[in-house]
Amino acid sequence: MRVLRFEMTRAFRNKWLAVSIALGTLIGLADIWLNVSQYGFNRGRALIQTWIGTDYQFAYNSLFYVLLPLIACFPYAGSCYQDQKTGYESSICIKTSRLSYMIAKEAAVAASGAACPLLIAMFIAAGIYPDKRPEKLTFLYAGIIDCHMFPRIFAEHPVCYALLFTLLDAVFGGITGLVAMCFARWCGSRFSTIMAPFALYVFTGVMFEGRGIGTWSAMQMVNPLQNVVTYRYQMVTMYAAVSAAALVLIYIWHRRRDIL
């Protein structure tokens, strides 16, 4: 528990977490500013139409979800590489078991995900536009109803829909952090450790978009706009498979590697 508490403290008391939250929040604020500039304080618009996660009218939704792995990995995912290069890993594993250190590191990396900017953007937008059901004769409503991911929640409880996807995005941010830990073995810097899962995310997002029945593109799955059809089993399978693969690789690497 002591090493877990220490790793959590390191994760949430570093400047990179502030940079990550600031970057994501600025994108969300820019989206809100465009809504206000375009529509003013129009109380007829719904919150779900102006929140960055489901605002299809401006480019900031696409920008945020392209940068999602960077926002998630920036705070702490690169610490695995830094710990190896500075000798911190060697010193901490003298005082505790290697398994305890790995579990603590994985938990801290996964916890410092990407939920804060989405929540901040929703909180600010909620102060401007009311929470009400979206109009049925809109592109947003028709698109989500046709895409099989929580359509009833979206239609009847739009804020719950936004919070549900915020949670799913936070979990995905934690998974990308674990993937970054896998790449730390072969990367030559903290920057490349963070960029590796981003490059993989963009590459697979383009390659798997719209292939077959539904999509296996993570970039499309995690976006609440649901531009393409996604089935729940696909999201569950992707989350479970990538998490399991990352955890197994991290365990094998640490178990076999000499750190002293």
C-alpha positions as CSV (number, residue, x, y, z in Angstrom):
1,M,0.0,0.0,0.0
2,R,2.9,2.4,0.7
3,V,4.3,2.1,-2.8
4,L,0.9,2.5,-4.3
5,R,0.2,5.6,-2.3
6,F,3.6,7.0,-3.3
7,E,3.1,6.3,-7.0
8,M,-0.4,7.9,-6.9
9,T,1.2,11.0,-5.2
10,R,3.8,11.2,-7.9
11,A,1.1,10.9,-10.6
12,F,-1.1,13.6,-9.3
13,R,1.5,16.0,-8.1
14,N,3.5,16.7,-11.3
15,K,3.4,19.5,-13.8
16,W,2.6,17.2,-16.7
17,L,-0.8,16.4,-15.3
18,A,-1.6,20.2,-15.2
19,V,-0.3,20.5,-18.8
20,S,-2.5,17.7,-19.9
21,I,-5.7,19.0,-18.2
22,A,-4.9,22.5,-19.5
23,L,-4.5,21.3,-23.1
24,G,-7.8,19.3,-23.0
25,T,-9.7,22.1,-21.3
26,L,-8.5,24.7,-23.8
27,I,-9.9,22.6,-26.6
28,G,-13.2,22.3,-24.8
29,L,-13.3,26.0,-24.0
30,A,-12.6,26.8,-27.7
31,D,-15.6,24.7,-28.7
32,I,-17.9,26.4,-26.2
33,W,-16.7,29.8,-27.4
34,L,-17.6,28.9,-31.0
35,N,-21.0,27.8,-29.9
36,V,-21.6,31.1,-28.0
37,S,-20.3,33.1,-30.9
38,Q,-22.5,31.3,-33.4
39,Y,-25.7,31.0,-31.3
40,G,-25.3,33.4,-28.4
41,F,-26.9,32.4,-25.1
42,N,-29.7,30.6,-26.9
43,R,-31.7,28.8,-24.2
44,G,-33.3,26.7,-27.0
45,R,-30.1,24.8,-27.5
46,A,-29.5,21.7,-25.4
47,L,-26.4,21.0,-23.4
48,I,-25.8,17.8,-25.2
49,Q,-25.5,19.7,-28.5
50,T,-22.8,22.0,-27.2
51,W,-20.7,19.7,-25.1
52,I,-17.4,19.0,-27.0
53,G,-18.0,15.2,-26.9
54,T,-21.2,15.4,-29.0
55,D,-20.7,18.7,-30.8
56,Y,-20.4,17.7,-34.5
57,Q,-20.6,21.3,-35.9
58,F,-17.1,22.4,-35.2
59,A,-13.7,20.7,-35.6
60,Y,-12.8,20.6,-31.9
61,N,-14.5,17.3,-31.3
62,S,-12.3,15.6,-33.9
63,L,-9.2,17.4,-32.6
64,F,-9.8,16.3,-29.0
65,Y,-10.4,12.6,-29.9
66,V,-7.3,12.5,-32.2
67,L,-5.2,13.9,-29.3
68,L,-6.9,11.7,-26.6
69,P,-3.9,9.3,-26.1
70,L,-1.5,12.2,-25.7
71,I,-3.8,13.9,-23.2
72,A,-4.0,10.6,-21.3
73,C,-0.4,9.6,-21.5
74,F,1.2,13.0,-20.9
75,P,0.8,13.1,-17.1
76,Y,2.6,9.9,-16.0
77,A,3.0,7.3,-18.7
78,G,6.5,8.4,-19.5
79,S,7.6,7.9,-15.8
80,C,8.3,4.2,-16.5
81,Y,11.1,5.2,-18.9
82,Q,12.4,7.8,-16.5
83,D,12.4,5.4,-13.6
84,Q,14.7,3.1,-15.5
85,K,17.1,5.7,-16.7
86,T,17.4,7.5,-13.4
87,G,17.8,4.4,-11.3
88,Y,14.7,5.0,-9.2
89,E,13.3,1.6,-10.2
90,S,16.4,-0.2,-8.9
91,S,16.2,1.6,-5.6
92,I,12.5,1.1,-5.0
93,C,12.6,-2.6,-5.9
94,I,15.2,-3.1,-3.1
95,K,12.6,-2.0,-0.6
96,T,9.5,-3.8,-2.1
97,S,8.7,-6.6,-4.4
98,R,8.9,-6.1,-8.1
99,L,5.3,-7.2,-8.5
100,S,4.1,-4.6,-6.0
101,Y,6.0,-1.9,-7.8
102,M,4.5,-3.0,-11.2
103,I,1.0,-3.0,-9.8
104,A,1.4,0.4,-8.2
105,K,2.9,1.9,-11.4
106,E,0.2,0.4,-13.6
107,A,-2.5,1.8,-11.2
108,A,-1.0,5.3,-11.1
109,V,-0.6,5.4,-14.9
110,A,-4.2,4.2,-15.5
111,A,-5.6,6.6,-12.9
112,S,-4.2,9.7,-14.5
113,G,-6.4,9.4,-17.6
114,A,-8.3,11.9,-19.7
115,A,-11.7,12.5,-17.9
116,C,-11.0,15.9,-16.4
117,P,-11.1,18.0,-19.6
118,L,-14.4,16.5,-20.6
119,L,-16.0,17.0,-17.2
120,I,-14.7,20.6,-17.0
121,A,-16.1,21.4,-20.5
122,M,-19.5,19.8,-19.5
123,F,-19.6,21.9,-16.3
124,I,-19.0,25.1,-18.1
125,A,-21.4,24.4,-20.9
126,A,-24.1,23.4,-18.3
127,G,-23.8,27.0,-17.0
128,I,-24.8,28.4,-20.4
129,Y,-27.2,25.9,-22.0
130,P,-29.9,23.8,-20.2
131,D,-29.9,20.1,-19.9
132,K,-32.8,18.8,-22.0
133,R,-33.5,16.1,-24.5
134,P,-32.1,16.7,-27.9
135,E,-34.4,17.5,-30.8
136,K,-35.3,14.4,-32.8
137,L,-35.0,16.1,-36.2
138,T,-31.2,16.6,-35.9
139,F,-28.2,14.9,-37.4
140,L,-26.9,14.1,-33.9
141,Y,-30.0,12.4,-32.8
142,A,-30.5,10.3,-35.9
143,G,-26.8,9.3,-36.0
144,I,-26.6,8.0,-32.5
145,I,-29.9,6.2,-32.6
146,D,-28.6,4.3,-35.7
147,C,-25.2,3.4,-34.2
148,H,-26.3,0.9,-31.5
149,M,-24.4,2.3,-28.5
150,F,-26.7,3.5,-25.7
151,P,-29.4,5.1,-27.9
152,R,-32.1,5.1,-25.2
153,I,-29.8,6.7,-22.6
154,F,-28.9,9.4,-25.1
155,A,-32.6,10.1,-26.0
156,E,-34.0,10.1,-22.5
157,H,-31.0,11.0,-20.2
158,P,-28.4,12.9,-22.4
159,V,-26.2,14.0,-19.4
160,C,-26.0,10.4,-18.3
161,Y,-25.0,9.5,-21.8
162,A,-22.2,12.1,-21.7
163,L,-21.0,10.9,-18.3
164,L,-21.1,7.3,-19.5
165,F,-18.8,8.1,-22.4
166,T,-16.6,10.2,-20.2
167,L,-16.1,7.1,-18.0
168,L,-15.4,4.9,-21.0
169,D,-12.9,7.5,-22.3
170,A,-11.2,7.7,-18.9
171,V,-10.8,3.9,-18.9
172,F,-9.4,4.0,-22.5
173,G,-7.0,6.7,-21.3
174,G,-5.7,4.3,-18.6
175,I,-5.3,1.6,-21.2
176,T,-3.2,3.8,-23.5
177,G,-1.0,4.5,-20.5
178,L,-0.4,0.8,-20.0
179,V,0.4,0.5,-23.7
180,A,3.0,3.3,-23.2
181,M,4.6,1.3,-20.4
182,C,5.0,-1.6,-22.9
183,F,6.8,0.7,-25.4
184,A,9.1,2.1,-22.7
185,R,11.5,-0.8,-23.2
186,W,12.3,0.1,-26.8
187,C,11.9,3.9,-26.7
188,G,14.8,6.2,-26.3
189,S,13.1,9.0,-24.5
190,R,10.1,10.0,-22.4
191,F,8.7,11.8,-25.5
192,S,8.9,8.7,-27.7
193,T,7.3,6.6,-24.9
194,I,4.3,8.9,-25.0
195,M,4.1,9.2,-28.8
196,A,4.2,5.4,-29.4
197,P,0.6,4.7,-28.3
198,F,-0.6,7.8,-30.1
199,A,1.0,6.6,-33.4
200,L,-0.6,3.2,-32.9
201,Y,-4.0,4.7,-32.1
202,V,-4.0,6.9,-35.2
203,F,-2.7,4.1,-37.5
204,T,-5.2,1.5,-36.3
205,G,-8.0,4.2,-36.2
206,V,-7.5,4.8,-39.9
207,M,-6.9,1.1,-40.9
208,F,-9.9,-0.4,-39.0
209,E,-12.5,2.3,-39.6
210,G,-15.7,0.9,-41.1
211,R,-14.2,-2.6,-41.8
212,G,-16.8,-5.3,-41.8
213,I,-19.8,-5.3,-39.5
214,G,-19.3,-2.4,-37.1
215,T,-16.0,-0.8,-36.5
216,W,-12.8,-2.0,-34.7
217,S,-11.3,1.5,-34.8
218,A,-10.6,2.7,-31.3
219,M,-10.7,6.3,-32.5
220,Q,-14.3,5.9,-33.5
221,M,-15.3,3.7,-30.6
222,V,-14.4,6.3,-27.9
223,N,-16.1,9.2,-29.6
224,P,-19.6,9.9,-28.3
225,L,-20.6,11.3,-31.7
226,Q,-20.6,7.7,-33.0
227,N,-19.8,8.6,-36.6
228,V,-19.9,4.9,-37.6
229,V,-21.7,1.9,-36.2
230,T,-20.1,0.4,-33.1
231,Y,-21.4,-2.7,-31.2
232,R,-20.9,-3.0,-27.5
233,Y,-19.2,-6.4,-27.8
234,Q,-16.6,-4.7,-30.0
235,M,-15.7,-2.1,-27.4
236,V,-15.6,-4.7,-24.6
237,T,-13.4,-7.0,-26.7
238,M,-11.0,-4.2,-27.6
239,Y,-10.7,-2.9,-24.1
240,A,-10.2,-6.4,-22.6
241,A,-7.8,-7.6,-25.3
242,V,-5.5,-4.5,-25.3
243,S,-5.5,-4.3,-21.5
244,A,-4.6,-8.0,-21.1
245,A,-1.9,-7.9,-23.8
246,A,-0.3,-4.8,-22.2
247,L,-0.4,-6.3,-18.7
248,V,1.1,-9.6,-19.8
249,L,3.9,-7.9,-21.8
250,I,4.7,-5.6,-18.8
251,Y,4.8,-8.6,-16.4
252,I,7.0,-10.7,-18.7
253,W,9.4,-7.9,-19.3
254,H,9.8,-6.9,-15.7
255,R,9.9,-10.5,-14.5
256,R,12.8,-11.4,-16.8
257,R,14.8,-8.2,-16.6
258,D,17.7,-7.6,-14.2
259,I,17.3,-4.3,-12.5
260,L,20.2,-4.5,-10.1
